[in-house]
Structure formats: structure tokens, C-alpha cells
Short mmCIF file of C-alpha atoms in Angstrom, two decimals:
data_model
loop_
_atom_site.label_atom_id
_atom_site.label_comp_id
_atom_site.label_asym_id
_atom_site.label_seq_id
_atom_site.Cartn_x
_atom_site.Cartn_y
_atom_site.Cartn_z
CA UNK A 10 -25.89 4.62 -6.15
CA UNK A 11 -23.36 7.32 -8.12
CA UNK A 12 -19.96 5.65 -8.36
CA UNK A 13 -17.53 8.83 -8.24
CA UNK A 14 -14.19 7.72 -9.52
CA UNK A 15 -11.35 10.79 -9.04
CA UNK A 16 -8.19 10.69 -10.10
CA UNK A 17 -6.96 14.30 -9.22
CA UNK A 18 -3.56 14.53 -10.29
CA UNK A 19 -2.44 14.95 -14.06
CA UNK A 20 0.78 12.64 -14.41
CA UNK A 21 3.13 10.28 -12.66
CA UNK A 22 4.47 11.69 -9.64
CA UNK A 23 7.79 10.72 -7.69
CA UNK A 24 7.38 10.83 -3.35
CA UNK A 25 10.40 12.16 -1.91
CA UNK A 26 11.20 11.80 1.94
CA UNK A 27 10.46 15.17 3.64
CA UNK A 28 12.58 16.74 5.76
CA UNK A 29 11.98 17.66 9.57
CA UNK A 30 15.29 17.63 11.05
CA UNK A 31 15.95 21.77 11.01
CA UNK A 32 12.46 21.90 12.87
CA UNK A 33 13.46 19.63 15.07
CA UNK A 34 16.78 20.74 15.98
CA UNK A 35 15.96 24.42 15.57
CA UNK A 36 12.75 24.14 18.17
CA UNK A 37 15.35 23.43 20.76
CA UNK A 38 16.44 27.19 20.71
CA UNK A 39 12.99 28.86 20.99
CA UNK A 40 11.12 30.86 18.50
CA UNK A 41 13.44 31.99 16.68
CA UNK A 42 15.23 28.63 16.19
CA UNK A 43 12.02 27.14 15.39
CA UNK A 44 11.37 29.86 12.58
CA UNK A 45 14.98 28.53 11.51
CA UNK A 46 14.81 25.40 11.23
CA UNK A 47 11.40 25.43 9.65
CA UNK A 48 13.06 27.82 7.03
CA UNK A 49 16.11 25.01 6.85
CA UNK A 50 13.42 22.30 6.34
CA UNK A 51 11.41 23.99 3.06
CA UNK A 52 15.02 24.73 1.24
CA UNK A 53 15.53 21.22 2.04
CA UNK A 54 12.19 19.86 0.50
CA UNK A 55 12.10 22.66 -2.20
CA UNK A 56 15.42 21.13 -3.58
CA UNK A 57 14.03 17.70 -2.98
CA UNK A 58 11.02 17.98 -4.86
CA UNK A 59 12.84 19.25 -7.81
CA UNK A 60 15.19 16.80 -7.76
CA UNK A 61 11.81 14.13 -7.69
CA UNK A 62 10.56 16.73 -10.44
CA UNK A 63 13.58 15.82 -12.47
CA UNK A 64 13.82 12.32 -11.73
CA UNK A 65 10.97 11.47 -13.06
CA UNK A 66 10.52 12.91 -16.35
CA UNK A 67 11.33 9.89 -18.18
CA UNK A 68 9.03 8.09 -16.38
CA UNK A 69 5.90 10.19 -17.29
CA UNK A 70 7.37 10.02 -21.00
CA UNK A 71 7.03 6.44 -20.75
CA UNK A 72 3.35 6.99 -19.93
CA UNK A 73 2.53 9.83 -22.37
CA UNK A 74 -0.05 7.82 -24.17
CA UNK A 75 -1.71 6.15 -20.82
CA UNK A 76 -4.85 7.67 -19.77
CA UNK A 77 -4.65 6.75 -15.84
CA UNK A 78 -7.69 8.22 -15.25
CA UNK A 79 -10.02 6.24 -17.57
CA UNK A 80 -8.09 2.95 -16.97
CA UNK A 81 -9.33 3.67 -13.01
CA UNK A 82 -12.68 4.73 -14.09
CA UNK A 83 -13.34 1.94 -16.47
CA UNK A 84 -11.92 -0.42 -14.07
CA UNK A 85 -14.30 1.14 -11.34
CA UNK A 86 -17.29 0.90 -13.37
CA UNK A 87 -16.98 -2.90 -15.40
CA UNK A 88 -16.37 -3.85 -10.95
CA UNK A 89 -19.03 -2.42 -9.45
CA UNK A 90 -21.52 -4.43 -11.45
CA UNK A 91 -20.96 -6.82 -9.25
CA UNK A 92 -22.31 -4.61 -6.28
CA UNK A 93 -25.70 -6.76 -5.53
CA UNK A 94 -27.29 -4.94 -2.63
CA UNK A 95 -28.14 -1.42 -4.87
CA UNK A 96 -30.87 -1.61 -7.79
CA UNK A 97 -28.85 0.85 -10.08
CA UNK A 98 -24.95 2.11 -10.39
CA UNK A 99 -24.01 5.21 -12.03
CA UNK A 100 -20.48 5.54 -12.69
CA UNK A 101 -19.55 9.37 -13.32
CA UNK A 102 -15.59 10.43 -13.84
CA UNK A 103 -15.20 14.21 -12.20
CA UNK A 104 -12.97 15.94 -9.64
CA UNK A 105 -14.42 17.75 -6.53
CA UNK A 106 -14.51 21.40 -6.67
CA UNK A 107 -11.70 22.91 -4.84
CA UNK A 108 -12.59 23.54 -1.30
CA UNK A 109 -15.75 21.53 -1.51
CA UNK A 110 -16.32 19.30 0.80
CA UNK A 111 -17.97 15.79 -0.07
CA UNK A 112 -21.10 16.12 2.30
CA UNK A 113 -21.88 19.21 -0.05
CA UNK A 114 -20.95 16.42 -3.12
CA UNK A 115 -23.46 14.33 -1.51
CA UNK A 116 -26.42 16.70 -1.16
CA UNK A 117 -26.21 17.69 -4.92
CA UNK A 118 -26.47 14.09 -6.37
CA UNK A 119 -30.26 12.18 -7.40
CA UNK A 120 -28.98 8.79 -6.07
CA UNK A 121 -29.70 7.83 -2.51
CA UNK A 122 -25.97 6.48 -1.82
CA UNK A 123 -22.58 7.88 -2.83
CA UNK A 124 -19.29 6.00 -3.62
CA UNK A 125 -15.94 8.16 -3.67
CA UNK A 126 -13.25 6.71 -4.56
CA UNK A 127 -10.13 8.84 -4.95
CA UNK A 128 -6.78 7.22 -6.67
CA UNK A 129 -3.82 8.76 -6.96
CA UNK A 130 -0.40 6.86 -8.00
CA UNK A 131 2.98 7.34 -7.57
CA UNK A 132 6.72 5.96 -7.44
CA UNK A 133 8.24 5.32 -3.83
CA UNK A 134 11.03 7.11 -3.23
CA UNK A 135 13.36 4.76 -3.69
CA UNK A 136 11.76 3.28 -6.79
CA UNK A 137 11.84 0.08 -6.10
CA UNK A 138 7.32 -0.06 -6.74
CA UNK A 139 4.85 1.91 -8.50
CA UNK A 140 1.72 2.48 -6.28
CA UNK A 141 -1.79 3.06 -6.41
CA UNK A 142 -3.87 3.76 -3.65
CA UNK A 143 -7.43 4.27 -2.88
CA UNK A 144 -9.47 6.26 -0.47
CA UNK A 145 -13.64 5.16 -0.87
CA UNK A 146 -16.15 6.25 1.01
CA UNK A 147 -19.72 5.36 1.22
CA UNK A 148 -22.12 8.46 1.78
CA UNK A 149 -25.77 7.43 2.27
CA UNK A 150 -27.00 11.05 0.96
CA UNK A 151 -30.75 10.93 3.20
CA UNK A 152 -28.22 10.43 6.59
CA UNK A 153 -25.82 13.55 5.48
CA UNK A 154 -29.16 16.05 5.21
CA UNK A 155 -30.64 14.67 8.77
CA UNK A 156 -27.34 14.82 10.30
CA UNK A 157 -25.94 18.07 9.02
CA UNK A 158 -22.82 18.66 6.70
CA UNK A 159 -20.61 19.65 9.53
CA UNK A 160 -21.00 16.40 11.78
CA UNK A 161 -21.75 13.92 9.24
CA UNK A 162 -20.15 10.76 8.10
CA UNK A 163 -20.11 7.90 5.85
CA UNK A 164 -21.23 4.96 6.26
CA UNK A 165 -18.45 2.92 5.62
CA UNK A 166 -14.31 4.13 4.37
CA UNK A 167 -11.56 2.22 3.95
CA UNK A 168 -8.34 2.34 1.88
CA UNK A 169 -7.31 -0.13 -0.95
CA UNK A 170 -3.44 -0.08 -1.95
CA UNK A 171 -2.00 -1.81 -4.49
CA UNK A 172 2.36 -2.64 -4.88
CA UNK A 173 3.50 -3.56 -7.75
CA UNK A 174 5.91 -6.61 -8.52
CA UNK A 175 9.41 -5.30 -6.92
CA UNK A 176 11.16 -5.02 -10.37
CA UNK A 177 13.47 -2.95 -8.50
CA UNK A 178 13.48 -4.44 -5.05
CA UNK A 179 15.99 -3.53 -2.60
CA UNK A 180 15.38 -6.04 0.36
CA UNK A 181 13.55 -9.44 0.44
CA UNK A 182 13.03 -12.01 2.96
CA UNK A 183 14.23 -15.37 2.74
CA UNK A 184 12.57 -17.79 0.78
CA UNK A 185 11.77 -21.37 2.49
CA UNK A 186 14.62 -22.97 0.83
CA UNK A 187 17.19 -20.95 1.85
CA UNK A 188 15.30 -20.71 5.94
CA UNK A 189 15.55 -24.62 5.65
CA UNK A 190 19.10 -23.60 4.35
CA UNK A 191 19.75 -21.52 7.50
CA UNK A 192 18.39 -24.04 9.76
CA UNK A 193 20.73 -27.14 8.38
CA UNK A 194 23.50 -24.85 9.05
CA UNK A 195 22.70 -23.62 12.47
CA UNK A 196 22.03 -27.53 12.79
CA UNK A 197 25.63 -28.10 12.21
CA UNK A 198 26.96 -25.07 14.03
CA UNK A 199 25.28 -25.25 17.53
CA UNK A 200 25.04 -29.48 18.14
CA UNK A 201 22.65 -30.69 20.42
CA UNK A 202 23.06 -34.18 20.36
CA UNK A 203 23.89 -36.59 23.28
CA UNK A 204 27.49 -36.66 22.08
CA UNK A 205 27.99 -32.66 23.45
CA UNK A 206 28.31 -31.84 27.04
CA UNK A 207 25.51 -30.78 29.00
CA UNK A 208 26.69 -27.42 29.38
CA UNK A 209 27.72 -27.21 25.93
CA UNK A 210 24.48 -28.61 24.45
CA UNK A 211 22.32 -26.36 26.71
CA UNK A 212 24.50 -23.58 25.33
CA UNK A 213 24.31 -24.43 21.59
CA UNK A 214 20.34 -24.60 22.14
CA UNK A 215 20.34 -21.15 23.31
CA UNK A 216 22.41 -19.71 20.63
CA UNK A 217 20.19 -21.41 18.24
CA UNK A 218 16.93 -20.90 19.12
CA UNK A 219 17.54 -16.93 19.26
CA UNK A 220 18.91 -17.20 15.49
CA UNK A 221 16.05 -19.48 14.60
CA UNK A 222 14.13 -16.64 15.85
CA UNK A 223 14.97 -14.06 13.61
CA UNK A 224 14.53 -15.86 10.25
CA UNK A 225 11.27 -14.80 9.67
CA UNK A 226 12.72 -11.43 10.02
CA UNK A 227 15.87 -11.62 8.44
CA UNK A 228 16.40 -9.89 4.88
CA UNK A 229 18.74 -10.08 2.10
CA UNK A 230 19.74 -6.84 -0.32
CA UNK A 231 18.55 -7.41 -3.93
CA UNK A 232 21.70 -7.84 -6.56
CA UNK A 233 21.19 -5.04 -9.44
CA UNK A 234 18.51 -2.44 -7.02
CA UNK A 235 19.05 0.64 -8.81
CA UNK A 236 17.84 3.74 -6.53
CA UNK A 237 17.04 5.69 -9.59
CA UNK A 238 14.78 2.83 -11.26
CA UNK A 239 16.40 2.50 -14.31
CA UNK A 240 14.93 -1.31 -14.87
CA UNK A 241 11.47 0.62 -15.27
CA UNK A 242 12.22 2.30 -18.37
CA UNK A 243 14.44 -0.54 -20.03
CA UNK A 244 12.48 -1.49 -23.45
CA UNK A 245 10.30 1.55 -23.98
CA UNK A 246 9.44 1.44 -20.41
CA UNK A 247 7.67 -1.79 -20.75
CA UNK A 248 7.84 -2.70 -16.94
CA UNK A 249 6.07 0.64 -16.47
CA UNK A 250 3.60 0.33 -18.19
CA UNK A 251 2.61 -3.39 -17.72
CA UNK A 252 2.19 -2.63 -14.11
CA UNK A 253 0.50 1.06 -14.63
CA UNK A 254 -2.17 -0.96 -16.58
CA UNK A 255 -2.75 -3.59 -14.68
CA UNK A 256 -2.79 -1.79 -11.26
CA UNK A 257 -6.74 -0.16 -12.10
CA UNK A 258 -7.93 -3.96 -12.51
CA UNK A 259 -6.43 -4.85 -9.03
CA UNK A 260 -7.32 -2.04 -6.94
CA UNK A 261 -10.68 -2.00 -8.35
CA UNK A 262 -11.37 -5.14 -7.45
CA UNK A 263 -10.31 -5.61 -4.22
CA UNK A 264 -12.16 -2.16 -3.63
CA UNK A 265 -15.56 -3.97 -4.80
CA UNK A 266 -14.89 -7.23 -3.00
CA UNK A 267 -14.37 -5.33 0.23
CA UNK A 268 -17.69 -3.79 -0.43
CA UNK A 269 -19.95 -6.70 -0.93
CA UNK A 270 -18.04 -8.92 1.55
CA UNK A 271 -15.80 -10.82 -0.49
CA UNK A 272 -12.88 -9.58 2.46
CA UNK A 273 -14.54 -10.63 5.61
CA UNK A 274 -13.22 -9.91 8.85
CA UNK A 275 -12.00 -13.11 10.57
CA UNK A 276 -14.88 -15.35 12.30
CA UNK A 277 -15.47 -15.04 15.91
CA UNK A 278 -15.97 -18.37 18.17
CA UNK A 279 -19.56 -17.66 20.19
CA UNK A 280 -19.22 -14.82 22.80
CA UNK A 281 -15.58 -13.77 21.64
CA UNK A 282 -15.49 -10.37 21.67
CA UNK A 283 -14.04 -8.64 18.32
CA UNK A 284 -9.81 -7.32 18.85
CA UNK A 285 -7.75 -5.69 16.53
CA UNK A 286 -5.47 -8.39 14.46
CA UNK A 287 -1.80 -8.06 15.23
CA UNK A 288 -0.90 -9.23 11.66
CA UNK A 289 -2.08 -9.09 8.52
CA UNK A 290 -5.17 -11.39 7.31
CA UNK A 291 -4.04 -13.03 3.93
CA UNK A 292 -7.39 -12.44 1.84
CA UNK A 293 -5.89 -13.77 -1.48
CA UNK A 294 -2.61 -15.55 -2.95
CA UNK A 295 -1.33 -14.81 -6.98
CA UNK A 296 0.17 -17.58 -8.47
CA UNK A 297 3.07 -14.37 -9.00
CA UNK A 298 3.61 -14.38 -5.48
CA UNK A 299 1.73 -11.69 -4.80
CA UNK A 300 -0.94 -11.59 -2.07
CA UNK A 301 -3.61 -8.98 -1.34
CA UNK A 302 -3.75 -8.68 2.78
CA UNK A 303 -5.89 -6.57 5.39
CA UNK A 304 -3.89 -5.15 7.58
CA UNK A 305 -4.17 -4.53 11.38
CA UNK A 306 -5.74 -1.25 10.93
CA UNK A 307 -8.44 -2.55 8.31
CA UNK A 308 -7.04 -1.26 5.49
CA UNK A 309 -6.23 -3.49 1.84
CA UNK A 310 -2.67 -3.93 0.42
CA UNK A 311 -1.43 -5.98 -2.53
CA UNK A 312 2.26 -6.59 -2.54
CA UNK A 313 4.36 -9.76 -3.40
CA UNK A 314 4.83 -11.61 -0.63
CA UNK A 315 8.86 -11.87 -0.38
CA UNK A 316 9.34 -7.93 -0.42
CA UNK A 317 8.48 -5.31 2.25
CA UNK A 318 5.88 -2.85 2.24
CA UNK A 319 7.59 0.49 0.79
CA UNK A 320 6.81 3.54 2.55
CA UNK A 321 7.46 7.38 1.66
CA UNK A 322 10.34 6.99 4.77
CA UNK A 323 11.65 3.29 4.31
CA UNK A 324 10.82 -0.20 4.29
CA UNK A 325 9.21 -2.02 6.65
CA UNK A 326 8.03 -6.11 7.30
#
């Protein structure tokens, strides 16, 4: 098997959250508005992208002397001995040709499988995380050449994404102290002991099993969140850079162990049939709080497990 580890872009890079209201608003008016607001929308995201540009310069001078692509590689390789169902593993570090598609990658190469995996690593918008994600796929190159380049496909893809720590966090959820906290206190304020009316009691129940409800869900705002991330380059940028070099190491691995099984879809009782999970599968649990989940949709994350996955457009639970 050729291991194929691509990292194609050069230097840090900040996400910004792209703009679609002038499209939206200007595809109410026909062609013309649409050609408007679409114009509205790029001078929007042209000046947001330079103002990402900007934004993170500091940032990539923190990193000048990181070389992203060989901590990924080397990462990549030292895991992938571990991959016990292939006689041989060549690791190779390279970057597609433009326009060439991987089914073309996979016809070229001596080894009879094909591993892509393509990182690339950024800053959330708000920079609360650095991120590193992972695309792999699995090419099996005899099944590309029977099937043809145009309809084939790999045998297995996935995504691996790894959070950092939320240095600079702007929600959490509540911890179980301050739930049990919560709980005391709605305790107190909606009584349901014999000594309350019947009306009153039945009442107070209602009132507090709707706020019970929501604790799971509730969040509090993070003292000190900075939207332009200035904890990251406190001390030479020392919080950058511990979690830029150990990302590789976790996204590596969790790659690998989703290849040889380590990350096991849930067991099935006899003649269950298999359903999509409506919540995330906990695979693993840091002593850091972190955990390392598979989501409904299949897919690996690695976040800590108080703070909410960070998206380019928000936060979410």
C-alpha cells in the first residue's frame, strides 16, 4: 500500500464567515438583482479575507520554524505501521497535480492499494481552536482500472478532525457541579413537597422539569474570550505551537485506528437492522477532558468535552 500524505497549503490560514446575504436579497429582484447582490457578496468576502489575511500574520510568525507538513507526514508514517492487514507501507509526501484527479493518482502507482490523506489546518473564525482536519481515502488501484476513472470509487473515505483545547473558548456547558448546582436551586425554587398545595406542587413540577430539561443544553460565556486570539500568541506563541505539534500525533492516529478497527461501529443485537446514530459515539476519553467521538454522519472529531464544536458559521452542541 502507498501512504500519500498531502498537506497542500503553505502556512496557517484564518476561515472567515462568507457572505451570502446580497445574493440572497438581490435574487429577489431578478437577474439583474441577482448579478447585484452576487457583486455585493465578493466586495464583502474580498474585504473579509484580507482582514483574515491580516489577522493572522502573527500567527504564522509564531510558526515560522514549524514544518506542518513533515510533522503530518511523519506522524502518518510512524501510525500506519500499525496497519496489519497489508504486507508493505510506503509512505511518500507529494501534492496532486493540479487538475488531476486521484483515480489517475491511482493508476500511476506500483502498490495494489492507495491511502490519501489530505490535511489542511486552520484557525476558526472566531479563534477560539486551531483545527486540523483530514480527508483519507482508500483506492484499491486493480478496482479503479476494471471500473473506469470516471465511475470509480474508493473503497472506504472518511474524515478525521481534530479541536484543539479551547484556550480561547467562548461558550461551555455546565460542568456536573454546577448542573447539581442548578438542580439544588430549582429544588428550592419550585417545592414539591406534601407541605405545597396540590395545584401549586403540580405547578412547581412543571416549571421544573422544563428547566431541568435544558441543562444539558444550557451554556455559559467564557470570562477573558478574546475574538482576535490574543492568548495564542502570549509567550512566543507557546499555546500555538504546543497544539500545532501535537495535533499530527492525534489526527494520525485516530485516522489509523479507524482503519484497522480500533473505532467500531456500535454492536447490533441479532437481526437489528443497522440506523444512523442520533448522537455522537464516545470512542475515547483524555484525562484533559478531551474526547475523540464519531459523529452521526460517520465522521471522527476530537474536541474537549465542555466546549462546542466550532464551525466556519458558529458554534454548535
Amino acid at each position: 500500500m502507498r501512504l500519500v500524505s498531502q498537506v497542500s497549503q503553505e502556512e496557517m490560514v484564518k476561515e472567515f464567515v462568507p457572505s451570502n446575504s446580497g445574493s440572497s436579497a438581490g435574487a429577489q429582484f431578478g437577474l439583474v438583482g441577482a448579478l447585484v447582490g452576487s457583486a455585493v457578496d465578493a466586495s464583502v468576502n474580498n474585504s473579509r479575507a484580507q482582514e483574515a489575511e491580516q489577522m493572522v500574520e502573527p500567527f504564522r510568525n509564531a510558526l515560522l520554524d514549524l514544518d506542518v507538513r513533515s510533522l503530518v507526514y511523519n506522524q502518518l508514517a510512524e501510525n500506519s505501521a500499525r496497519i496489519d492487514w497489508v504486507a508493505e507501507i510506503n509512505p511518500v509526501m507529494e501534492q496532486l497535480e493540479s487538475g488531476k484527479k486521484p483515480e489517475e493518482y491511482v493508476l500511476g502507482a506500483d502498490e495494489d492499494l492507495v491511502l490519501m490523506v489530505d490535511t489542511h489546518y486552520s484557525l476558526k473564525p472566531g479563534t477560539e481552536v486551531v483545527e486540523f482536519v483530514a480527508a483519507y481515502a482508500l483506492y484499491d488501484r486493480d478496482a479503479v482500472r476494471n471500473s473506469g476513472k470516471s465511475k470509480s470509487k474508493p473503497i472506504y473515505s472518511n474524515t478525521a478532525t481534530v479541536q484543539s483545547y479551547p484556550h480561547n473558548g467562548s461558550i461551555r456547558r455546565l460542568t456536573e457541579s454546577e448542573k447539581e448546582a442548578e438542580r439544588l436551586a430549582l429544588e428550592e425554587r419550585y417545592p414539591t413537597g406534601e407541605d405545597v398545595g396540590k395545584n401549586t406542587r403540580a405547578r412547581n413540577q412543571k416549571y421544573k422539569n422544563k428547566a431541568l430539561s435544558k441543562l444539558d443544553k444550557k451554556t455559559l460565556s467564557v470570562p477573558g474570550y478574546n475574538p482576535n486570539g490574543s492568548v495564542w500568541l502570549a509567550n512566543d506563541g507557546a499555546l500555538l505551537r504546543q497544539e500545532v505539534q501535537a495535533a499530527p500525533s492525534l489526527l494520525a492516529s485516530m485516522v489509523i485506528k479507524d482503519l484497522i478497527g480500533e473505532y467500531p461501529l456500535p454492536e447490533l443485537a441479532e437481526g437489528e437492522k443497522r440506523k444512523h446514530a442520533k448522537v455522537p459515539q464516545v470512542l475515547e476519553e483524555l484525562d484533559d477532558g478531551m474526547v475523540i467521538t464519531r459523529q452521526p454522519n460517520g465522521m471522527l472529531l476530537s474536541k474537549h468535552r465542555d466546549a462546542p464544536v466550532y464551525t466556519t458559521f458558529g458554534n454548535v452542541f
